[in-house]
Amino acid sequence: MIHGWRSQIHYWSHQTWLLKRLAAGIVIFSFLAAWLIIALTPERREASVDPLEQRLRQDWQSLHRAEQPQPYELVRWLHRTTKEIQHLCQVLEIKVTTWEDYQSRGRLADYDVKSLLAQHASTEAEVALWETFIRAELRRDTTAVQALADAATQEPPLRTAHYIRGRQLLDRDPPLALKEFVQEATLFPEDMPRTTAFHWAINLHDETVLRQIANQPDWWDAMPASLREKAAIELSDVWLQVKALAEYKLLVGAPWNALSLTLLSASVWYVILVLHGGSGRWRWLWPLLPVVAGVLSIWPVLLIIPWQDVKLGMREDAPFPFDLWYQIGGVGVREELSKLLLASLFMPWLLRRRAPGAAILLGAFVGLGFALEENIEYYLRGNSSTVLGRFFTANFYHAALTGISTHALYQLCRSRFGTAEKFLLTLAGVVTAHGVYNYGDAFLGDQSVGYLSIIVLAFVAWHFLDLIDQECAPSRQWVQPGAVLLLGTAVQMAAIFLWVAIQTPDRQALTGGAASCVSLFPIAFIYWRRLGA
């Protein structure tokens, strides 16, 4: 008989046969549940599996369901649809829509457009303007193009006229298109024309227009914080950049699905690191402070990027060896120094404790917080395999690198700068390892370079775990870290499968996500064995 819940967890977490079966059961059950969800989900009425066609169809449906007129969203949809009309008709396997077809049926490709125009127009003149726009795009009719240009100059001004003119000029004369967008936003200060003008002013690096917008608080404040941050960089205005960052670079503003996945991923490494941190009633709570510091450490990085990219001219797409230098002297320097800066705030507390093991773990928690914030963006723009991939790579890698550098900084302060040479070598090694890993990761298509990332990751991971074994006081762990890793991986895979089933109910997407997860098993096995399984 095993008495006490800690003793029971300790016993069962060392039963390898049970852990393997439990993890496999979680993965298989969640995969079958996701498959069942997909099977029971009513089929969406999609005319094709073409991503562009699906996106345009979703936007068309949104316009149909809109309760209020959305003239600018409609014009943007018309522009994209007419521009891709041949591609759309090809994937839908129908005859290419001509102006005559539209006049007789009121449809573009497979979409009913005639009713949309009436739904979103406030006057008959707007309907006529939009049909002239359709004619100009479908027939490349110079008469229609001239009629649109005349409409942009008439009095009183017609809503969307300058916006349409700007859309037509984007490919031929972007600066002139920007002038049209600004004019539309000035005459009709609505969200869409303002955002479009703001976006293109940033893309075209038009400091004059950006300064003009910044001097209008009602316009500037209404823009998305992410765009304001980019505009502040163009204006070299640090205060405006910090204010924008404060609004959108917070975890609480992230979508719930991405936030829950990144918290789940980080919590597994959080538990594993805590289990190496000895005993004490605050052992589960004190690491939250360095994790928060790690989340905040992303801000100095974002403030440094403009200086490196604009002032120093560092570019990711530069030829070799400048692209490698960008990853080492650019990304590696700014991210590792920023994390170390935030970790150094805890140095007085570490020196009082005189615990080198705590220095390693504190730095690791700061790195974990940095990865926690960084993961949000990657999860939003990646696919389902991104979650597990970054769990085994970036999450642990950031924690390991910052743990190593913070330990070196602790030794430097503890020795009263007697280990300055060792600290500088360690910091240079950490920065180089970060840059080389990024460089190899950017060229995963070239396996000879992609393997470089795996080798660097393995070396850093081994060195970090060796440091923990050497510096952290041994303690009786009531749950085996390897068990946490194995079951945590299984739970994440379950979350990925269910996420795919709910967000994109497609069997092909589910099997693709499963295959990507399985491809990461070798590195998962290495971690599991190293953590004492």
Short mmCIF file of C-alpha atoms in Angstrom, two decimals:
data_model
loop_
_atom_site.label_atom_id
_atom_site.label_comp_id
_atom_site.label_asym_id
_atom_site.label_seq_id
_atom_site.Cartn_x
_atom_site.Cartn_y
_atom_site.Cartn_z
CA MET A 1 0.00 0.00 0.00
CA ILE A 2 1.38 3.44 -1.04
CA HIS A 3 0.38 6.15 1.42
CA GLY A 4 0.05 9.85 0.51
CA TRP A 5 -0.75 11.43 -2.83
CA ARG A 6 2.84 12.61 -3.37
CA SER A 7 4.14 9.08 -2.87
CA GLN A 8 1.54 7.72 -5.25
CA ILE A 9 2.40 10.27 -7.96
CA HIS A 10 6.12 9.57 -7.43
CA TYR A 11 5.54 5.85 -7.84
CA TRP A 12 3.28 5.99 -10.88
CA SER A 13 5.41 8.63 -12.65
CA HIS A 14 8.28 6.10 -12.63
CA GLN A 15 6.19 3.36 -14.26
CA THR A 16 7.39 3.71 -17.83
CA TRP A 17 4.96 1.13 -19.22
CA LEU A 18 2.02 3.02 -17.76
CA LEU A 19 3.21 6.42 -19.00
CA LYS A 20 3.64 5.14 -22.54
CA ARG A 21 0.18 3.60 -22.61
CA LEU A 22 -1.45 6.64 -21.02
CA ALA A 23 0.22 9.04 -23.48
CA ALA A 24 -0.70 6.82 -26.44
CA GLY A 25 -4.28 6.58 -25.15
CA ILE A 26 -4.59 10.37 -24.88
CA VAL A 27 -3.26 10.86 -28.41
CA ILE A 28 -5.37 8.09 -30.01
CA PHE A 29 -8.56 9.07 -28.18
CA SER A 30 -8.18 12.76 -29.09
CA PHE A 31 -7.44 11.89 -32.72
CA LEU A 32 -10.57 9.72 -32.92
CA ALA A 33 -12.61 12.43 -31.17
CA ALA A 34 -11.33 15.02 -33.67
CA TRP A 35 -12.17 12.65 -36.54
CA LEU A 36 -15.69 12.22 -35.13
CA ILE A 37 -16.13 15.99 -34.77
CA ILE A 38 -15.17 16.44 -38.42
CA ALA A 39 -17.54 13.66 -39.47
CA LEU A 40 -20.45 15.20 -37.56
CA THR A 41 -19.73 18.77 -38.66
CA PRO A 42 -22.13 19.82 -41.44
CA GLU A 43 -20.26 20.26 -44.68
CA ARG A 44 -19.58 23.85 -45.53
CA ARG A 45 -20.90 24.85 -48.87
CA GLU A 46 -17.57 25.48 -50.54
CA ALA A 47 -17.40 25.57 -54.31
CA SER A 48 -13.74 24.51 -54.19
CA VAL A 49 -10.79 23.95 -51.93
CA ASP A 50 -8.87 26.83 -53.49
CA PRO A 51 -7.75 29.15 -50.62
CA LEU A 52 -8.34 32.36 -52.60
CA GLU A 53 -11.83 31.29 -53.71
CA GLN A 54 -12.75 30.23 -50.17
CA ARG A 55 -11.57 33.53 -48.76
CA LEU A 56 -13.51 35.56 -51.32
CA ARG A 57 -16.60 33.44 -50.71
CA GLN A 58 -16.35 34.01 -46.95
CA ASP A 59 -16.04 37.77 -47.52
CA TRP A 60 -19.01 37.67 -49.91
CA GLN A 61 -21.09 35.87 -47.28
CA SER A 62 -20.05 38.42 -44.65
CA LEU A 63 -21.17 41.25 -46.92
CA HIS A 64 -24.53 39.52 -47.44
CA ARG A 65 -25.00 39.11 -43.67
CA ALA A 66 -23.96 42.68 -42.84
CA GLU A 67 -26.67 44.67 -41.09
CA GLN A 68 -25.13 48.04 -41.94
CA PRO A 69 -23.87 49.24 -45.36
CA GLN A 70 -20.18 48.55 -45.88
CA PRO A 71 -19.35 50.33 -49.15
CA TYR A 72 -15.55 50.25 -48.77
CA GLU A 73 -15.46 46.55 -47.89
CA LEU A 74 -17.63 45.94 -50.95
CA VAL A 75 -15.32 47.92 -53.25
CA ARG A 76 -12.29 46.06 -51.92
CA TRP A 77 -14.05 42.74 -52.55
CA LEU A 78 -15.06 43.83 -56.08
CA HIS A 79 -11.48 44.82 -56.85
CA ARG A 80 -10.05 41.50 -55.68
CA THR A 81 -12.76 39.46 -57.41
CA THR A 82 -12.56 41.16 -60.80
CA LYS A 83 -8.77 41.04 -60.67
CA GLU A 84 -8.83 37.26 -60.16
CA ILE A 85 -11.91 36.52 -62.27
CA GLN A 86 -10.15 34.14 -64.66
CA HIS A 87 -8.60 32.15 -61.82
CA LEU A 88 -11.91 31.98 -59.95
CA CYS A 89 -13.86 30.77 -62.97
CA GLN A 90 -11.17 28.20 -63.69
CA VAL A 91 -11.28 26.66 -60.20
CA LEU A 92 -15.09 26.79 -60.22
CA GLU A 93 -15.07 25.19 -63.69
CA ILE A 94 -17.40 27.75 -65.22
CA LYS A 95 -17.21 30.15 -68.14
CA VAL A 96 -15.14 33.29 -67.52
CA THR A 97 -17.48 36.12 -66.58
CA THR A 98 -17.62 39.03 -69.04
CA TRP A 99 -19.29 42.42 -68.69
CA GLU A 100 -22.17 41.15 -70.84
CA ASP A 101 -22.57 38.14 -68.53
CA TYR A 102 -22.75 40.43 -65.52
CA GLN A 103 -25.36 42.63 -67.19
CA SER A 104 -27.60 39.65 -67.95
CA ARG A 105 -27.18 37.65 -64.72
CA GLY A 106 -25.90 40.16 -62.13
CA ARG A 107 -23.17 37.72 -61.04
CA LEU A 108 -19.39 37.68 -60.95
CA ALA A 109 -18.18 34.09 -61.29
CA ASP A 110 -20.50 32.22 -58.92
CA TYR A 111 -21.32 35.19 -56.66
CA ASP A 112 -24.55 37.17 -56.73
CA VAL A 113 -23.33 40.78 -56.88
CA LYS A 114 -26.33 42.78 -58.09
CA SER A 115 -28.15 42.49 -54.76
CA LEU A 116 -24.96 43.39 -52.86
CA LEU A 117 -24.68 46.71 -54.68
CA ALA A 118 -28.22 47.69 -53.70
CA GLN A 119 -27.68 46.48 -50.13
CA HIS A 120 -24.56 48.59 -49.47
CA ALA A 121 -25.31 51.70 -51.53
CA SER A 122 -26.98 54.79 -50.12
CA THR A 123 -27.81 56.32 -53.51
CA GLU A 124 -28.36 55.17 -57.07
CA ALA A 125 -25.27 57.16 -58.06
CA GLU A 126 -23.11 54.84 -55.93
CA VAL A 127 -24.60 51.76 -57.61
CA ALA A 128 -23.83 53.30 -61.00
CA LEU A 129 -20.29 54.12 -59.87
CA TRP A 130 -19.64 50.56 -58.74
CA GLU A 131 -21.03 49.07 -61.95
CA THR A 132 -18.78 51.40 -63.92
CA PHE A 133 -15.90 50.06 -61.84
CA ILE A 134 -16.90 46.47 -62.66
CA ARG A 135 -17.09 47.34 -66.38
CA ALA A 136 -13.68 49.00 -66.28
CA GLU A 137 -12.13 45.93 -64.62
CA LEU A 138 -13.80 43.28 -66.77
CA ARG A 139 -13.46 45.01 -70.17
CA ARG A 140 -10.41 47.22 -69.54
CA ASP A 141 -12.66 49.90 -71.01
CA THR A 142 -10.86 53.26 -71.30
CA THR A 143 -14.20 55.06 -71.38
CA ALA A 144 -15.18 53.50 -68.05
CA VAL A 145 -11.75 54.28 -66.56
CA GLN A 146 -12.12 57.92 -67.58
CA ALA A 147 -15.64 58.00 -66.12
CA LEU A 148 -14.22 56.81 -62.78
CA ALA A 149 -11.53 59.49 -62.89
CA ASP A 150 -14.20 62.14 -63.58
CA ALA A 151 -16.31 60.84 -60.69
CA ALA A 152 -13.39 61.44 -58.32
CA THR A 153 -13.38 65.15 -59.22
CA GLN A 154 -17.08 65.92 -59.28
CA GLU A 155 -18.89 68.08 -56.73
CA PRO A 156 -20.32 67.16 -54.34
CA PRO A 157 -17.84 64.28 -53.87
CA LEU A 158 -19.21 60.78 -54.33
CA ARG A 159 -18.37 58.28 -51.61
CA THR A 160 -15.78 55.60 -52.64
CA ALA A 161 -14.85 57.48 -55.86
CA HIS A 162 -11.33 58.39 -54.69
CA TYR A 163 -11.01 54.99 -53.02
CA ILE A 164 -11.78 53.22 -56.31
CA ARG A 165 -9.36 55.49 -58.15
CA GLY A 166 -6.67 54.61 -55.62
CA ARG A 167 -7.32 50.89 -56.05
CA GLN A 168 -6.90 51.21 -59.80
CA LEU A 169 -3.64 53.13 -59.48
CA LEU A 170 -1.94 50.81 -56.96
CA ASP A 171 -0.12 48.70 -59.55
CA ARG A 172 0.83 51.59 -61.86
CA ASP A 173 1.51 54.55 -59.56
CA PRO A 174 1.48 53.76 -55.81
CA PRO A 175 2.32 57.33 -54.64
CA LEU A 176 -0.59 58.73 -56.66
CA ALA A 177 -2.82 55.93 -55.30
CA LEU A 178 -1.84 57.01 -51.78
CA LYS A 179 -2.92 60.58 -52.57
CA GLU A 180 -6.32 59.26 -53.63
CA PHE A 181 -6.67 57.22 -50.44
CA VAL A 182 -5.75 60.23 -48.30
CA GLN A 183 -8.26 62.36 -50.18
CA GLU A 184 -11.00 59.77 -49.62
CA ALA A 185 -10.14 59.52 -45.91
CA THR A 186 -10.24 63.32 -45.63
CA LEU A 187 -13.63 63.65 -47.33
CA PHE A 188 -15.15 60.56 -45.68
CA PRO A 189 -13.34 59.88 -42.37
CA GLU A 190 -14.38 56.24 -41.99
CA ASP A 191 -12.28 53.31 -40.77
CA MET A 192 -11.57 51.59 -44.08
CA PRO A 193 -10.28 54.57 -46.11
CA ARG A 194 -8.28 55.83 -43.13
CA THR A 195 -6.70 52.45 -42.48
CA THR A 196 -5.93 51.95 -46.18
CA ALA A 197 -4.25 55.36 -46.45
CA PHE A 198 -2.31 54.73 -43.24
CA HIS A 199 -1.20 51.28 -44.40
CA TRP A 200 0.10 52.52 -47.76
CA ALA A 201 1.81 55.52 -46.22
CA ILE A 202 3.80 53.05 -44.10
CA ASN A 203 4.54 50.76 -47.05
CA LEU A 204 5.72 53.68 -49.18
CA HIS A 205 7.71 55.23 -46.30
CA ASP A 206 5.89 58.53 -46.86
CA GLU A 207 6.93 60.47 -43.78
CA THR A 208 4.97 63.56 -44.86
CA VAL A 209 1.64 61.74 -44.91
CA LEU A 210 2.44 59.87 -41.68
CA ARG A 211 3.28 63.17 -39.96
CA GLN A 212 0.04 64.63 -41.29
CA ILE A 213 -1.91 61.70 -39.78
CA ALA A 214 0.00 61.88 -36.49
CA ASN A 215 -1.05 65.51 -36.16
CA GLN A 216 -4.71 64.46 -36.29
CA PRO A 217 -5.33 62.61 -32.98
CA ASP A 218 -8.76 61.32 -33.99
CA TRP A 219 -7.23 59.64 -37.07
CA TRP A 220 -4.01 58.44 -35.41
CA ASP A 221 -5.70 57.00 -32.30
CA ALA A 222 -8.30 55.16 -34.40
CA MET A 223 -5.62 53.15 -36.22
CA PRO A 224 -4.63 49.62 -35.11
CA ALA A 225 -1.81 49.72 -32.55
CA SER A 226 0.35 47.37 -34.66
CA LEU A 227 0.22 49.83 -37.58
CA ARG A 228 0.88 52.80 -35.29
CA GLU A 229 4.00 51.07 -34.01
CA LYS A 230 5.30 50.67 -37.57
CA ALA A 231 4.44 54.29 -38.38
CA ALA A 232 6.26 55.48 -35.25
CA ILE A 233 9.35 53.61 -36.47
CA GLU A 234 9.14 55.43 -39.81
CA LEU A 235 8.84 58.74 -37.92
CA SER A 236 11.69 57.81 -35.53
CA ASP A 237 9.36 58.69 -32.66
CA VAL A 238 10.23 56.41 -29.72
CA TRP A 239 7.44 57.73 -27.49
CA LEU A 240 4.74 56.96 -30.06
CA GLN A 241 6.29 53.54 -30.58
CA VAL A 242 6.25 52.74 -26.85
CA LYS A 243 2.62 53.84 -26.54
CA ALA A 244 1.62 51.60 -29.45
CA LEU A 245 3.57 48.66 -28.06
CA ALA A 246 1.86 49.06 -24.71
CA GLU A 247 -1.50 48.54 -26.41
CA TYR A 248 -0.93 45.48 -28.56
CA LYS A 249 2.13 43.65 -27.22
CA LEU A 250 0.27 42.10 -24.29
CA LEU A 251 -0.73 38.48 -23.91
CA VAL A 252 -4.23 39.46 -22.79
CA GLY A 253 -4.90 40.87 -26.25
CA ALA A 254 -4.11 37.59 -28.00
CA PRO A 255 -6.87 35.37 -29.45
CA TRP A 256 -8.03 32.79 -26.91
CA ASN A 257 -7.02 29.76 -28.99
CA ALA A 258 -3.44 30.93 -29.57
CA LEU A 259 -3.15 32.14 -25.96
CA SER A 260 -4.38 28.85 -24.50
CA LEU A 261 -2.00 26.81 -26.66
CA THR A 262 1.03 28.94 -25.82
CA LEU A 263 0.18 28.84 -22.09
CA LEU A 264 -0.22 25.06 -22.23
CA SER A 265 3.11 24.70 -24.02
CA ALA A 266 4.95 26.99 -21.60
CA SER A 267 3.38 25.40 -18.51
CA VAL A 268 4.96 22.02 -19.29
CA TRP A 269 8.49 23.47 -19.26
CA TYR A 270 7.51 25.60 -16.25
CA VAL A 271 6.70 22.47 -14.23
CA ILE A 272 9.85 20.68 -15.41
CA LEU A 273 12.07 23.62 -14.43
CA VAL A 274 10.37 24.02 -11.04
CA LEU A 275 10.98 20.34 -10.30
CA HIS A 276 14.73 21.01 -10.67
CA GLY A 277 14.58 23.97 -8.30
CA GLY A 278 14.85 22.26 -4.94
CA SER A 279 12.29 22.64 -2.19
CA GLY A 280 10.43 25.45 -0.44
CA ARG A 281 6.86 26.56 -0.20
CA TRP A 282 7.37 29.39 -2.75
CA ARG A 283 9.03 27.21 -5.37
CA TRP A 284 5.88 27.18 -7.55
CA LEU A 285 5.18 30.91 -7.26
CA TRP A 286 8.45 32.85 -7.36
CA PRO A 287 9.23 31.84 -10.99
CA LEU A 288 6.14 33.77 -12.12
CA LEU A 289 8.02 37.07 -11.66
CA PRO A 290 10.89 36.20 -14.03
CA VAL A 291 8.36 34.76 -16.51
CA VAL A 292 6.57 38.14 -16.54
CA ALA A 293 9.96 39.84 -16.93
CA GLY A 294 10.61 37.60 -19.93
CA VAL A 295 7.29 38.61 -21.49
CA LEU A 296 8.27 42.27 -21.06
CA SER A 297 11.76 41.66 -22.49
CA ILE A 298 10.22 41.55 -25.98
CA TRP A 299 9.73 45.33 -25.81
CA PRO A 300 13.41 46.38 -25.85
CA VAL A 301 13.85 44.03 -28.81
CA LEU A 302 11.12 45.81 -30.75
CA LEU A 303 12.66 49.18 -29.93
CA ILE A 304 16.11 48.05 -31.14
CA ILE A 305 14.90 46.56 -34.43
CA PRO A 306 14.41 49.93 -36.23
CA TRP A 307 17.86 51.12 -35.22
CA GLN A 308 19.48 47.92 -36.48
CA ASP A 309 17.45 47.64 -39.67
CA VAL A 310 17.24 51.32 -40.65
CA LYS A 311 20.34 52.95 -39.18
CA LEU A 312 22.74 49.99 -39.57
CA GLY A 313 21.12 48.65 -42.74
CA MET A 314 20.98 45.05 -41.49
CA ARG A 315 18.74 42.87 -43.71
CA GLU A 316 17.58 39.29 -43.37
CA ASP A 317 17.58 38.80 -47.16
CA ALA A 318 21.14 40.09 -47.64
CA PRO A 319 23.64 37.82 -49.46
CA PHE A 320 25.97 35.52 -47.52
CA PRO A 321 27.72 36.20 -45.12
CA PHE A 322 25.66 39.33 -44.33
CA ASP A 323 22.50 37.26 -43.84
CA LEU A 324 24.36 35.17 -41.24
CA TRP A 325 25.58 38.36 -39.58
CA TYR A 326 22.01 39.61 -39.46
CA GLN A 327 20.99 36.54 -37.46
CA ILE A 328 23.99 36.72 -35.10
CA GLY A 329 24.71 40.46 -34.77
CA GLY A 330 21.09 41.46 -35.29
CA VAL A 331 18.59 38.95 -33.91
CA GLY A 332 20.98 37.16 -31.55
CA VAL A 333 22.40 40.31 -29.98
CA ARG A 334 19.13 42.15 -29.43
CA GLU A 335 17.17 39.17 -28.07
CA GLU A 336 19.85 37.76 -25.79
CA LEU A 337 20.85 41.16 -24.39
CA SER A 338 17.23 42.09 -23.81
CA LYS A 339 16.50 38.88 -21.91
CA LEU A 340 19.72 39.20 -19.91
CA LEU A 341 18.86 42.83 -19.08
CA LEU A 342 15.54 41.80 -17.54
CA ALA A 343 17.15 38.84 -15.75
CA SER A 344 19.79 41.14 -14.24
CA LEU A 345 17.05 42.97 -12.32
CA PHE A 346 16.88 39.92 -10.04
CA MET A 347 20.67 39.79 -9.50
CA PRO A 348 20.65 41.41 -6.00
CA TRP A 349 18.21 38.73 -4.83
CA LEU A 350 20.34 35.96 -6.37
CA LEU A 351 23.51 37.29 -4.75
CA ARG A 352 21.84 37.33 -1.34
CA ARG A 353 20.70 33.73 -1.81
CA ARG A 354 24.16 32.64 -3.00
CA ALA A 355 22.57 29.94 -5.12
CA PRO A 356 24.11 29.48 -8.59
CA GLY A 357 21.41 26.94 -9.40
CA ALA A 358 18.72 29.58 -8.79
CA ALA A 359 20.54 31.87 -11.26
CA ILE A 360 20.28 29.23 -13.99
CA LEU A 361 16.61 28.59 -13.33
CA LEU A 362 15.73 32.28 -13.03
CA GLY A 363 17.32 32.98 -16.41
CA ALA A 364 15.50 29.98 -17.86
CA PHE A 365 12.16 31.34 -16.62
CA VAL A 366 12.93 34.72 -18.20
CA GLY A 367 13.70 32.96 -21.50
CA LEU A 368 10.49 30.96 -21.16
CA GLY A 369 8.51 34.19 -20.72
CA PHE A 370 10.12 35.63 -23.85
CA ALA A 371 9.16 32.52 -25.82
CA LEU A 372 5.66 32.71 -24.35
CA GLU A 373 5.11 36.16 -25.85
CA GLU A 374 6.90 35.35 -29.11
CA ASN A 375 4.88 32.17 -29.68
CA ILE A 376 1.61 34.08 -30.10
CA GLU A 377 2.68 35.57 -33.41
CA TYR A 378 4.09 32.28 -34.69
CA TYR A 379 0.95 30.34 -33.76
CA LEU A 380 -1.27 32.85 -35.55
CA ARG A 381 0.64 32.75 -38.81
CA GLY A 382 1.66 29.06 -38.70
CA ASN A 383 -0.21 25.76 -38.90
CA SER A 384 -1.04 23.20 -36.23
CA SER A 385 2.45 21.66 -36.24
CA THR A 386 3.93 25.01 -35.20
CA VAL A 387 2.69 24.50 -31.63
CA LEU A 388 4.55 21.26 -30.95
CA GLY A 389 7.53 22.30 -33.07
CA ARG A 390 8.16 25.43 -31.01
CA PHE A 391 7.53 23.50 -27.79
CA PHE A 392 10.53 21.28 -28.50
CA THR A 393 12.70 24.01 -30.05
CA ALA A 394 12.12 27.69 -29.34
CA ASN A 395 10.51 27.33 -25.89
CA PHE A 396 13.33 25.25 -24.47
CA TYR A 397 16.03 26.98 -26.52
CA HIS A 398 15.19 30.46 -25.21
CA ALA A 399 15.05 29.09 -21.67
CA ALA A 400 18.39 27.30 -22.02
CA LEU A 401 20.27 30.23 -23.60
CA THR A 402 19.08 32.75 -21.02
CA GLY A 403 19.74 30.31 -18.19
CA ILE A 404 23.34 29.87 -19.35
CA SER A 405 23.98 33.62 -19.77
CA THR A 406 22.32 34.51 -16.43
CA HIS A 407 24.47 31.92 -14.66
CA ALA A 408 27.59 33.47 -16.21
CA LEU A 409 26.43 36.94 -15.12
CA TYR A 410 25.85 35.66 -11.57
CA GLN A 411 29.38 34.24 -11.45
CA LEU A 412 30.72 37.55 -12.75
CA CYS A 413 29.01 39.54 -9.99
CA ARG A 414 29.79 36.95 -7.33
CA SER A 415 33.51 37.02 -8.18
CA ARG A 416 33.53 40.84 -8.34
CA PHE A 417 34.31 40.72 -12.06
CA GLY A 418 36.99 38.10 -11.63
CA THR A 419 35.34 35.95 -14.30
CA ALA A 420 34.90 38.77 -16.84
CA GLU A 421 36.65 36.85 -19.61
CA LYS A 422 34.51 33.76 -19.03
CA PHE A 423 31.34 35.87 -18.97
CA LEU A 424 32.18 37.59 -22.27
CA LEU A 425 33.01 34.27 -23.92
CA THR A 426 29.77 32.74 -22.64
CA LEU A 427 27.70 35.70 -23.82
CA ALA A 428 29.38 35.63 -27.24
CA GLY A 429 28.75 31.89 -27.45
CA VAL A 430 25.08 32.30 -26.52
CA VAL A 431 24.57 35.06 -29.10
CA THR A 432 26.37 33.04 -31.78
CA ALA A 433 24.40 29.89 -30.98
CA HIS A 434 21.15 31.86 -31.22
CA GLY A 435 22.09 33.36 -34.59
CA VAL A 436 23.41 30.11 -36.08
CA TYR A 437 20.28 28.25 -34.98
CA ASN A 438 18.07 30.91 -36.61
CA TYR A 439 20.19 30.82 -39.75
CA GLY A 440 19.86 27.05 -40.07
CA ASP A 441 16.15 27.18 -39.26
CA ALA A 442 15.60 29.70 -42.08
CA PHE A 443 17.08 27.22 -44.56
CA LEU A 444 15.38 24.00 -43.48
CA GLY A 445 14.67 23.28 -47.14
CA ASP A 446 18.43 22.86 -47.55
CA GLN A 447 19.00 19.87 -45.25
CA SER A 448 22.76 20.43 -45.05
CA VAL A 449 22.07 23.80 -43.43
CA GLY A 450 18.87 22.75 -41.63
CA TYR A 451 20.69 20.01 -39.71
CA LEU A 452 22.94 22.72 -38.31
CA SER A 453 20.03 23.99 -36.19
CA ILE A 454 19.40 20.53 -34.76
CA ILE A 455 23.08 20.10 -33.86
CA VAL A 456 23.26 23.52 -32.17
CA LEU A 457 20.00 22.87 -30.30
CA ALA A 458 21.25 19.49 -29.05
CA PHE A 459 24.57 20.97 -27.87
CA VAL A 460 22.92 23.88 -26.01
CA ALA A 461 20.30 21.60 -24.45
CA TRP A 462 22.92 19.15 -23.20
CA HIS A 463 25.10 21.92 -21.77
CA PHE A 464 22.13 23.56 -20.04
CA LEU A 465 20.91 20.33 -18.47
CA ASP A 466 24.46 19.52 -17.36
CA LEU A 467 24.67 22.94 -15.68
CA ILE A 468 21.41 22.25 -13.84
CA ASP A 469 22.72 18.88 -12.63
CA GLN A 470 25.95 20.51 -11.41
CA GLU A 471 24.58 23.67 -9.78
CA CYS A 472 21.08 22.80 -8.55
CA ALA A 473 20.88 21.09 -5.18
CA PRO A 474 19.52 17.54 -5.57
CA SER A 475 16.02 17.12 -4.23
CA ARG A 476 13.46 14.34 -4.03
CA GLN A 477 11.16 15.02 -6.96
CA TRP A 478 7.63 13.86 -6.21
CA VAL A 479 6.98 13.57 -9.95
CA GLN A 480 9.49 12.59 -12.60
CA PRO A 481 10.26 15.42 -15.10
CA GLY A 482 10.28 12.92 -17.95
CA ALA A 483 6.72 11.93 -17.10
CA VAL A 484 5.65 15.60 -17.21
CA LEU A 485 7.26 15.97 -20.62
CA LEU A 486 5.67 12.81 -22.03
CA LEU A 487 2.15 13.50 -20.77
CA GLY A 488 2.46 17.22 -21.55
CA THR A 489 3.37 16.36 -25.13
CA ALA A 490 0.38 14.02 -25.39
CA VAL A 491 -1.99 16.70 -24.04
CA GLN A 492 -0.63 19.24 -26.51
CA MET A 493 -1.15 16.83 -29.39
CA ALA A 494 -4.71 16.30 -28.19
CA ALA A 495 -5.26 20.06 -28.11
CA ILE A 496 -3.83 20.38 -31.63
CA PHE A 497 -6.13 17.67 -33.02
CA LEU A 498 -9.22 19.19 -31.42
CA TRP A 499 -8.18 22.68 -32.55
CA VAL A 500 -7.89 21.49 -36.15
CA ALA A 501 -11.24 19.70 -35.95
CA ILE A 502 -13.04 22.78 -34.62
CA GLN A 503 -11.29 25.51 -36.60
CA THR A 504 -10.84 23.76 -39.95
CA PRO A 505 -13.00 20.61 -39.97
CA ASP A 506 -11.04 18.83 -42.68
CA ARG A 507 -9.69 15.27 -42.55
CA GLN A 508 -6.70 16.13 -44.70
CA ALA A 509 -5.70 18.95 -42.33
CA LEU A 510 -6.08 16.59 -39.36
CA THR A 511 -3.94 13.82 -40.84
CA GLY A 512 -1.36 16.40 -41.95
CA GLY A 513 -1.17 17.82 -38.43
CA ALA A 514 -0.82 14.31 -36.99
CA ALA A 515 2.01 13.49 -39.41
CA SER A 516 3.85 16.71 -38.46
CA CYS A 517 3.54 15.85 -34.78
CA VAL A 518 4.82 12.32 -35.32
CA SER A 519 7.87 13.68 -37.17
CA LEU A 520 8.94 15.37 -33.91
CA PHE A 521 9.00 12.12 -31.92
CA PRO A 522 12.79 11.58 -32.25
CA ILE A 523 13.63 14.88 -30.55
CA ALA A 524 10.88 14.22 -27.98
CA PHE A 525 12.48 10.86 -27.18
CA ILE A 526 15.87 12.51 -26.65
CA TYR A 527 14.40 15.03 -24.20
CA TRP A 528 12.51 12.28 -22.42
CA ARG A 529 15.59 10.12 -21.92
CA ARG A 530 17.72 13.08 -20.83
CA LEU A 531 15.18 14.13 -18.21
CA GLY A 532 15.49 10.82 -16.45
CA ALA A 533 12.84 8.60 -17.98
#
